[in-house]
């Protein structure tokens, strides 16, 4: 079983839609959860960082962690064409970041 | 600040050749790492370093060597290139692994093709 599982998509939505991106993980000891955004032919950039369970909001983005079900989510409200990218969930393990495979998102104008 | 700088951006190698991918950061980060990114496989850790003089293997270390003689630099050496090493390579650094809110800063990547 992979440590982090993520639906690869691709996901196409119209501009203005609410987008939900999800990952599951296997190790209940994980405490730090991240979402990275990666534009085509670029390196990943940190979008959201969450410690333990709960929600964290930053503008149009909300990160949610449910440790009881080992589920992490990223919600994008009022999605824009500029949000078109690959979104990677990541977990901080022991001396390493463990990444999901990434979900490709395309927001259509 | 330049952040994390990787060179070269693109490289084509013949099978059996060796080369070094360069990574430098100017943020005084203790932790540095190398990942490879392949379609459907995500980012996989090759090697990492928690400080100058200390390196360790990640998930897919075979065929790669690293060293960390300075805080700033963390080169990745391909010993004898194979087509299976065709990938996009990313270097990432973090302030300190022991710090709570520490994020990984990534370079722009090196696209390597082995023919």
PDB file of C-alpha atoms in Angstrom:
ATOM      1  CA  UNK A   1       0.000   0.000   0.000  1.00  0.00           C
ATOM      2  CA  UNK A   2       1.334   3.416  -0.947  1.00  0.00           C
ATOM      3  CA  UNK A   3       1.857   5.859   1.905  1.00  0.00           C
ATOM      4  CA  UNK A   4      -0.110   8.548   0.070  1.00  0.00           C
ATOM      5  CA  UNK A   5      -2.749   7.962  -2.596  1.00  0.00           C
ATOM      6  CA  UNK A   6      -4.090  10.673  -4.889  1.00  0.00           C
ATOM      7  CA  UNK A   7      -6.482  10.536  -7.806  1.00  0.00           C
ATOM      8  CA  UNK A   8      -4.454  11.607 -10.873  1.00  0.00           C
ATOM      9  CA  UNK A   9      -7.391  13.134 -12.717  1.00  0.00           C
ATOM     10  CA  UNK A  10      -7.361  14.965 -15.053  1.00  0.00           C
ATOM     11  CA  UNK A  11     -10.118  17.170 -13.740  1.00  0.00           C
ATOM     12  CA  UNK A  12     -11.779  19.771 -15.977  1.00  0.00           C
ATOM     13  CA  UNK A  13     -14.121  22.362 -14.482  1.00  0.00           C
ATOM     14  CA  UNK A  14     -15.710  25.597 -15.710  1.00  0.00           C
ATOM     15  CA  UNK A  15     -14.461  28.918 -14.401  1.00  0.00           C
ATOM     16  CA  UNK A  16     -16.094  29.803 -11.095  1.00  0.00           C
ATOM     17  CA  UNK A  17     -16.627  26.197 -10.000  1.00  0.00           C
ATOM     18  CA  UNK A  18     -15.687  24.822  -6.599  1.00  0.00           C
ATOM     19  CA  UNK A  19     -12.921  22.260  -6.920  1.00  0.00           C
ATOM     20  CA  UNK A  20     -12.289  19.468  -4.438  1.00  0.00           C
ATOM     21  CA  UNK A  21      -8.957  17.615  -4.487  1.00  0.00           C
ATOM     22  CA  UNK A  22      -8.304  14.699  -2.171  1.00  0.00           C
ATOM     23  CA  UNK A  23      -5.657  12.362  -0.833  1.00  0.00           C
ATOM     24  CA  UNK A  24      -5.610   9.470   1.573  1.00  0.00           C
ATOM     25  CA  UNK A  25      -2.656   8.328   3.628  1.00  0.00           C
ATOM     26  CA  UNK A  26      -1.775   5.203   5.541  1.00  0.00           C
ATOM     27  CA  UNK A  27       0.300   6.186   8.599  1.00  0.00           C
ATOM     28  CA  UNK A  28      -1.682   7.681  11.472  1.00  0.00           C
ATOM     29  CA  UNK A  29       1.534   9.125  12.968  1.00  0.00           C
ATOM     30  CA  UNK A  30       1.819  11.785  10.254  1.00  0.00           C
ATOM     31  CA  UNK A  31       1.255  15.289  11.611  1.00  0.00           C
ATOM     32  CA  UNK A  32       2.228  17.779   8.890  1.00  0.00           C
ATOM     33  CA  UNK A  33       0.265  17.998   5.658  1.00  0.00           C
ATOM     34  CA  UNK A  34       0.888  20.176   2.636  1.00  0.00           C
ATOM     35  CA  UNK A  35      -0.509  21.022  -0.772  1.00  0.00           C
ATOM     36  CA  UNK A  36       1.841  22.021  -3.566  1.00  0.00           C
ATOM     37  CA  UNK A  37       0.908  23.514  -6.923  1.00  0.00           C
ATOM     38  CA  UNK A  38       3.012  22.731  -9.975  1.00  0.00           C
ATOM     39  CA  UNK A  39       2.630  24.592 -13.247  1.00  0.00           C
ATOM     40  CA  UNK A  40       3.759  22.878 -16.426  1.00  0.00           C
ATOM     41  CA  UNK A  41       7.541  22.578 -16.686  1.00  0.00           C
ATOM     42  CA  UNK A  42       8.062  24.286 -13.324  1.00  0.00           C
ATOM     43  CA  UNK A  43       9.003  23.131  -9.841  1.00  0.00           C
ATOM     44  CA  UNK A  44       6.307  22.594  -7.183  1.00  0.00           C
ATOM     45  CA  UNK A  45       5.434  25.568  -4.961  1.00  0.00           C
ATOM     46  CA  UNK A  46       3.863  25.377  -1.511  1.00  0.00           C
ATOM     47  CA  UNK A  47       0.211  26.375  -1.473  1.00  0.00           C
ATOM     48  CA  UNK A  48      -1.040  25.366   1.976  1.00  0.00           C
ATOM     49  CA  UNK A  49       0.506  23.895   5.128  1.00  0.00           C
ATOM     50  CA  UNK A  50      -1.568  22.275   7.887  1.00  0.00           C
ATOM     51  CA  UNK A  51      -0.595  20.780  11.201  1.00  0.00           C
ATOM     52  CA  UNK A  52      -2.724  17.925  12.608  1.00  0.00           C
ATOM     53  CA  UNK A  53      -6.498  17.956  12.071  1.00  0.00           C
ATOM     54  CA  UNK A  54      -8.775  20.807  11.101  1.00  0.00           C
ATOM     55  CA  UNK A  55      -9.209  23.449   8.443  1.00  0.00           C
ATOM     56  CA  UNK A  56      -6.965  26.200   7.195  1.00  0.00           C
ATOM     57  CA  UNK A  57      -8.136  28.930   4.861  1.00  0.00           C
ATOM     58  CA  UNK A  58      -6.121  31.238   2.608  1.00  0.00           C
ATOM     59  CA  UNK A  59      -8.135  33.338   0.207  1.00  0.00           C
ATOM     60  CA  UNK A  60      -9.948  31.041  -2.203  1.00  0.00           C
ATOM     61  CA  UNK A  61      -8.127  27.969  -0.883  1.00  0.00           C
ATOM     62  CA  UNK A  62      -9.105  25.781   2.074  1.00  0.00           C
ATOM     63  CA  UNK A  63      -7.075  22.813   3.284  1.00  0.00           C
ATOM     64  CA  UNK A  64      -8.782  20.215   5.429  1.00  0.00           C
ATOM     65  CA  UNK A  65      -7.295  17.309   7.371  1.00  0.00           C
ATOM     66  CA  UNK A  66      -9.350  14.505   8.885  1.00  0.00           C
ATOM     67  CA  UNK A  67      -6.939  12.356  10.860  1.00  0.00           C
ATOM     68  CA  UNK A  68      -9.645   9.926  11.953  1.00  0.00           C
ATOM     69  CA  UNK A  69     -10.182   8.832   8.353  1.00  0.00           C
ATOM     70  CA  UNK A  70      -6.643   9.689   7.146  1.00  0.00           C
ATOM     71  CA  UNK A  71      -8.040  12.001   4.515  1.00  0.00           C
ATOM     72  CA  UNK A  72      -6.740  15.368   3.327  1.00  0.00           C
ATOM     73  CA  UNK A  73      -8.546  17.757   1.013  1.00  0.00           C
ATOM     74  CA  UNK A  74      -7.982  20.994  -0.826  1.00  0.00           C
ATOM     75  CA  UNK A  75     -10.940  23.127  -1.861  1.00  0.00           C
ATOM     76  CA  UNK A  76     -10.651  25.904  -4.411  1.00  0.00           C
ATOM     77  CA  UNK A  77     -13.536  28.366  -4.535  1.00  0.00           C
ATOM     78  CA  UNK A  78     -14.341  30.518  -7.572  1.00  0.00           C
ATOM     79  CA  UNK A  79     -11.755  28.646  -9.640  1.00  0.00           C
ATOM     80  CA  UNK A  80      -9.871  30.634 -12.272  1.00  0.00           C
ATOM     81  CA  UNK A  81      -8.082  29.588 -15.476  1.00  0.00           C
ATOM     82  CA  UNK A  82      -4.840  30.575 -13.692  1.00  0.00           C
ATOM     83  CA  UNK A  83      -5.516  27.730 -11.225  1.00  0.00           C
ATOM     84  CA  UNK A  84      -4.899  25.227 -14.029  1.00  0.00           C
ATOM     85  CA  UNK A  85      -1.955  23.189 -12.758  1.00  0.00           C
ATOM     86  CA  UNK A  86      -1.077  19.909 -11.100  1.00  0.00           C
ATOM     87  CA  UNK A  87      -1.817  19.796  -7.369  1.00  0.00           C
ATOM     88  CA  UNK A  88       0.267  17.519  -5.177  1.00  0.00           C
ATOM     89  CA  UNK A  89      -0.549  16.568  -1.632  1.00  0.00           C
ATOM     90  CA  UNK A  90       2.458  15.954   0.577  1.00  0.00           C
ATOM     91  CA  UNK A  91       3.098  14.637   4.042  1.00  0.00           C
ATOM     92  CA  UNK A  92       6.177  15.163   6.160  1.00  0.00           C
ATOM     93  CA  UNK A  93       7.573  11.777   7.058  1.00  0.00           C
ATOM     94  CA  UNK A  94      10.870  10.868   8.681  1.00  0.00           C
ATOM     95  CA  UNK A  95      13.512  13.024   6.967  1.00  0.00           C
ATOM     96  CA  UNK A  96      11.460  13.084   3.793  1.00  0.00           C
ATOM     97  CA  UNK A  97       8.373  14.551   2.193  1.00  0.00           C
ATOM     98  CA  UNK A  98       6.020  11.939   0.802  1.00  0.00           C
ATOM     99  CA  UNK A  99       4.123  13.139  -2.237  1.00  0.00           C
ATOM    100  CA  UNK A 100       0.970  11.990  -3.919  1.00  0.00           C
ATOM    101  CA  UNK A 101       1.135  11.455  -7.661  1.00  0.00           C
ATOM    102  CA  UNK A 102      -0.633  14.765  -8.300  1.00  0.00           C
ATOM    103  CA  UNK A 103      -4.020  15.721  -9.775  1.00  0.00           C
ATOM    104  CA  UNK A 104      -4.070  17.647 -13.043  1.00  0.00           C
ATOM    105  CA  UNK A 105      -6.664  20.416 -12.954  1.00  0.00           C
ATOM    106  CA  UNK A 106      -7.866  22.437 -15.917  1.00  0.00           C
ATOM    107  CA  UNK A 107     -10.192  25.387 -15.360  1.00  0.00           C
ATOM    108  CA  UNK A 108     -12.007  26.326 -18.543  1.00  0.00           C
ATOM    109  CA  UNK A 109     -12.723  30.000 -19.278  1.00  0.00           C
TER     110      UNK A 109
ATOM    111  CA  UNK B   1      17.425  35.800  -3.321  1.00  0.00           C
ATOM    112  CA  UNK B   2      17.794  33.211  -6.051  1.00  0.00           C
ATOM    113  CA  UNK B   3      16.287  30.398  -3.934  1.00  0.00           C
ATOM    114  CA  UNK B   4      17.156  26.943  -5.263  1.00  0.00           C
ATOM    115  CA  UNK B   5      19.096  26.934  -8.527  1.00  0.00           C
ATOM    116  CA  UNK B   6      19.508  23.830 -10.649  1.00  0.00           C
ATOM    117  CA  UNK B   7      21.791  23.425 -13.632  1.00  0.00           C
ATOM    118  CA  UNK B   8      21.543  22.375 -16.365  1.00  0.00           C
ATOM    119  CA  UNK B   9      17.850  22.776 -17.267  1.00  0.00           C
ATOM    120  CA  UNK B  10      18.045  20.158 -20.027  1.00  0.00           C
ATOM    121  CA  UNK B  11      20.495  17.365 -20.760  1.00  0.00           C
ATOM    122  CA  UNK B  12      20.756  14.459 -23.179  1.00  0.00           C
ATOM    123  CA  UNK B  13      23.138  11.659 -22.278  1.00  0.00           C
ATOM    124  CA  UNK B  14      24.197   8.477 -23.970  1.00  0.00           C
ATOM    125  CA  UNK B  15      23.863   5.214 -22.089  1.00  0.00           C
ATOM    126  CA  UNK B  16      26.919   4.662 -19.906  1.00  0.00           C
ATOM    127  CA  UNK B  17      27.921   8.317 -19.660  1.00  0.00           C
ATOM    128  CA  UNK B  18      28.260   9.996 -16.297  1.00  0.00           C
ATOM    129  CA  UNK B  19      27.282  13.497 -15.314  1.00  0.00           C
ATOM    130  CA  UNK B  20      26.586  15.743 -12.341  1.00  0.00           C
ATOM    131  CA  UNK B  21      23.401  17.690 -11.772  1.00  0.00           C
ATOM    132  CA  UNK B  22      24.110  20.820  -9.803  1.00  0.00           C
ATOM    133  CA  UNK B  23      21.945  22.256  -7.027  1.00  0.00           C
ATOM    134  CA  UNK B  24      22.678  25.380  -5.021  1.00  0.00           C
ATOM    135  CA  UNK B  25      20.582  27.280  -2.477  1.00  0.00           C
ATOM    136  CA  UNK B  26      21.226  30.684  -0.935  1.00  0.00           C
ATOM    137  CA  UNK B  27      18.773  30.458   1.965  1.00  0.00           C
ATOM    138  CA  UNK B  28      21.163  28.838   4.462  1.00  0.00           C
ATOM    139  CA  UNK B  29      18.956  25.750   4.572  1.00  0.00           C
ATOM    140  CA  UNK B  30      20.240  22.729   6.438  1.00  0.00           C
ATOM    141  CA  UNK B  31      18.102  20.127   4.669  1.00  0.00           C
ATOM    142  CA  UNK B  32      18.512  19.402   0.959  1.00  0.00           C
ATOM    143  CA  UNK B  33      17.148  16.603  -1.177  1.00  0.00           C
ATOM    144  CA  UNK B  34      16.865  15.246  -4.685  1.00  0.00           C
ATOM    145  CA  UNK B  35      13.658  13.882  -6.214  1.00  0.00           C
ATOM    146  CA  UNK B  36      12.827  12.438  -9.574  1.00  0.00           C
ATOM    147  CA  UNK B  37       9.407  12.934 -11.119  1.00  0.00           C
ATOM    148  CA  UNK B  38       7.996  10.403 -13.559  1.00  0.00           C
ATOM    149  CA  UNK B  39       4.478  10.211 -15.057  1.00  0.00           C
ATOM    150  CA  UNK B  40       2.142   8.295 -12.776  1.00  0.00           C
ATOM    151  CA  UNK B  41       4.840   7.884 -10.119  1.00  0.00           C
ATOM    152  CA  UNK B  42       4.877  11.297  -8.518  1.00  0.00           C
ATOM    153  CA  UNK B  43       7.966  12.664  -6.808  1.00  0.00           C
ATOM    154  CA  UNK B  44      10.292  10.004  -5.441  1.00  0.00           C
ATOM    155  CA  UNK B  45      13.141  10.766  -3.077  1.00  0.00           C
ATOM    156  CA  UNK B  46      16.612   9.783  -4.322  1.00  0.00           C
ATOM    157  CA  UNK B  47      18.964  11.100  -1.623  1.00  0.00           C
ATOM    158  CA  UNK B  48      18.815  13.687   1.126  1.00  0.00           C
ATOM    159  CA  UNK B  49      21.085  15.585   3.486  1.00  0.00           C
ATOM    160  CA  UNK B  50      20.273  17.048   6.900  1.00  0.00           C
ATOM    161  CA  UNK B  51      23.438  19.146   6.958  1.00  0.00           C
ATOM    162  CA  UNK B  52      26.925  19.559   5.540  1.00  0.00           C
ATOM    163  CA  UNK B  53      28.811  16.275   5.613  1.00  0.00           C
ATOM    164  CA  UNK B  54      25.692  14.154   6.205  1.00  0.00           C
ATOM    165  CA  UNK B  55      23.840  12.325   3.444  1.00  0.00           C
ATOM    166  CA  UNK B  56      21.477   9.374   3.327  1.00  0.00           C
ATOM    167  CA  UNK B  57      19.540   7.319   0.819  1.00  0.00           C
ATOM    168  CA  UNK B  58      15.952   7.857  -0.100  1.00  0.00           C
ATOM    169  CA  UNK B  59      13.481   5.639  -1.888  1.00  0.00           C
ATOM    170  CA  UNK B  60      15.300   5.196  -5.227  1.00  0.00           C
ATOM    171  CA  UNK B  61      19.065   5.712  -4.671  1.00  0.00           C
ATOM    172  CA  UNK B  62      20.512   3.099  -7.049  1.00  0.00           C
ATOM    173  CA  UNK B  63      22.675   4.578  -9.783  1.00  0.00           C
ATOM    174  CA  UNK B  64      23.071   7.938  -8.027  1.00  0.00           C
ATOM    175  CA  UNK B  65      25.661   9.435  -5.683  1.00  0.00           C
ATOM    176  CA  UNK B  66      25.584  12.616  -3.632  1.00  0.00           C
ATOM    177  CA  UNK B  67      27.907  14.590  -1.406  1.00  0.00           C
ATOM    178  CA  UNK B  68      27.404  17.672   0.785  1.00  0.00           C
ATOM    179  CA  UNK B  69      30.669  19.468   1.407  1.00  0.00           C
ATOM    180  CA  UNK B  70      29.034  22.884   1.929  1.00  0.00           C
ATOM    181  CA  UNK B  71      25.655  24.061   3.211  1.00  0.00           C
ATOM    182  CA  UNK B  72      24.866  25.668  -0.154  1.00  0.00           C
ATOM    183  CA  UNK B  73      25.569  22.876  -2.628  1.00  0.00           C
ATOM    184  CA  UNK B  74      24.172  19.386  -3.090  1.00  0.00           C
ATOM    185  CA  UNK B  75      25.259  17.836  -6.416  1.00  0.00           C
ATOM    186  CA  UNK B  76      23.722  14.624  -7.752  1.00  0.00           C
ATOM    187  CA  UNK B  77      25.993  12.336  -9.737  1.00  0.00           C
ATOM    188  CA  UNK B  78      24.800   9.770 -12.255  1.00  0.00           C
ATOM    189  CA  UNK B  79      27.494   7.127 -12.326  1.00  0.00           C
ATOM    190  CA  UNK B  80      26.635   5.295 -15.564  1.00  0.00           C
ATOM    191  CA  UNK B  81      23.467   6.651 -17.169  1.00  0.00           C
ATOM    192  CA  UNK B  82      20.713   4.236 -18.159  1.00  0.00           C
ATOM    193  CA  UNK B  83      17.494   4.870 -20.133  1.00  0.00           C
ATOM    194  CA  UNK B  84      15.542   4.167 -16.903  1.00  0.00           C
ATOM    195  CA  UNK B  85      17.048   7.360 -15.491  1.00  0.00           C
ATOM    196  CA  UNK B  86      15.245   9.473 -18.058  1.00  0.00           C
ATOM    197  CA  UNK B  87      13.203  11.759 -15.832  1.00  0.00           C
ATOM    198  CA  UNK B  88      12.755  15.252 -14.469  1.00  0.00           C
ATOM    199  CA  UNK B  89      14.985  15.832 -11.459  1.00  0.00           C
ATOM    200  CA  UNK B  90      14.140  18.313  -8.724  1.00  0.00           C
ATOM    201  CA  UNK B  91      16.317  19.581  -5.947  1.00  0.00           C
ATOM    202  CA  UNK B  92      14.538  20.830  -2.813  1.00  0.00           C
ATOM    203  CA  UNK B  93      15.710  22.479   0.380  1.00  0.00           C
ATOM    204  CA  UNK B  94      14.195  23.215   3.784  1.00  0.00           C
ATOM    205  CA  UNK B  95      15.335  25.403   6.645  1.00  0.00           C
ATOM    206  CA  UNK B  96      15.842  22.646   9.215  1.00  0.00           C
ATOM    207  CA  UNK B  97      14.178  19.284   9.549  1.00  0.00           C
ATOM    208  CA  UNK B  98      13.656  19.828  13.259  1.00  0.00           C
ATOM    209  CA  UNK B  99      11.690  23.053  12.797  1.00  0.00           C
ATOM    210  CA  UNK B 100       7.904  22.715  12.959  1.00  0.00           C
ATOM    211  CA  UNK B 101       6.611  24.767  10.066  1.00  0.00           C
ATOM    212  CA  UNK B 102       9.189  23.913   7.469  1.00  0.00           C
ATOM    213  CA  UNK B 103       8.334  23.789   3.800  1.00  0.00           C
ATOM    214  CA  UNK B 104      10.332  22.436   0.895  1.00  0.00           C
ATOM    215  CA  UNK B 105      11.502  24.970  -1.690  1.00  0.00           C
ATOM    216  CA  UNK B 106      12.022  23.433  -5.104  1.00  0.00           C
ATOM    217  CA  UNK B 107      14.284  24.289  -7.986  1.00  0.00           C
ATOM    218  CA  UNK B 108      12.970  24.533 -11.542  1.00  0.00           C
ATOM    219  CA  UNK B 109      14.061  21.039 -12.443  1.00  0.00           C
ATOM    220  CA  UNK B 110      16.486  19.334 -14.822  1.00  0.00           C
ATOM    221  CA  UNK B 111      14.988  17.380 -17.723  1.00  0.00           C
ATOM    222  CA  UNK B 112      17.290  14.453 -18.428  1.00  0.00           C
ATOM    223  CA  UNK B 113      17.002  12.123 -21.394  1.00  0.00           C
ATOM    224  CA  UNK B 114      19.223   9.057 -21.654  1.00  0.00           C
ATOM    225  CA  UNK B 115      19.407   7.522 -25.132  1.00  0.00           C
TER     226      UNK B 115
END
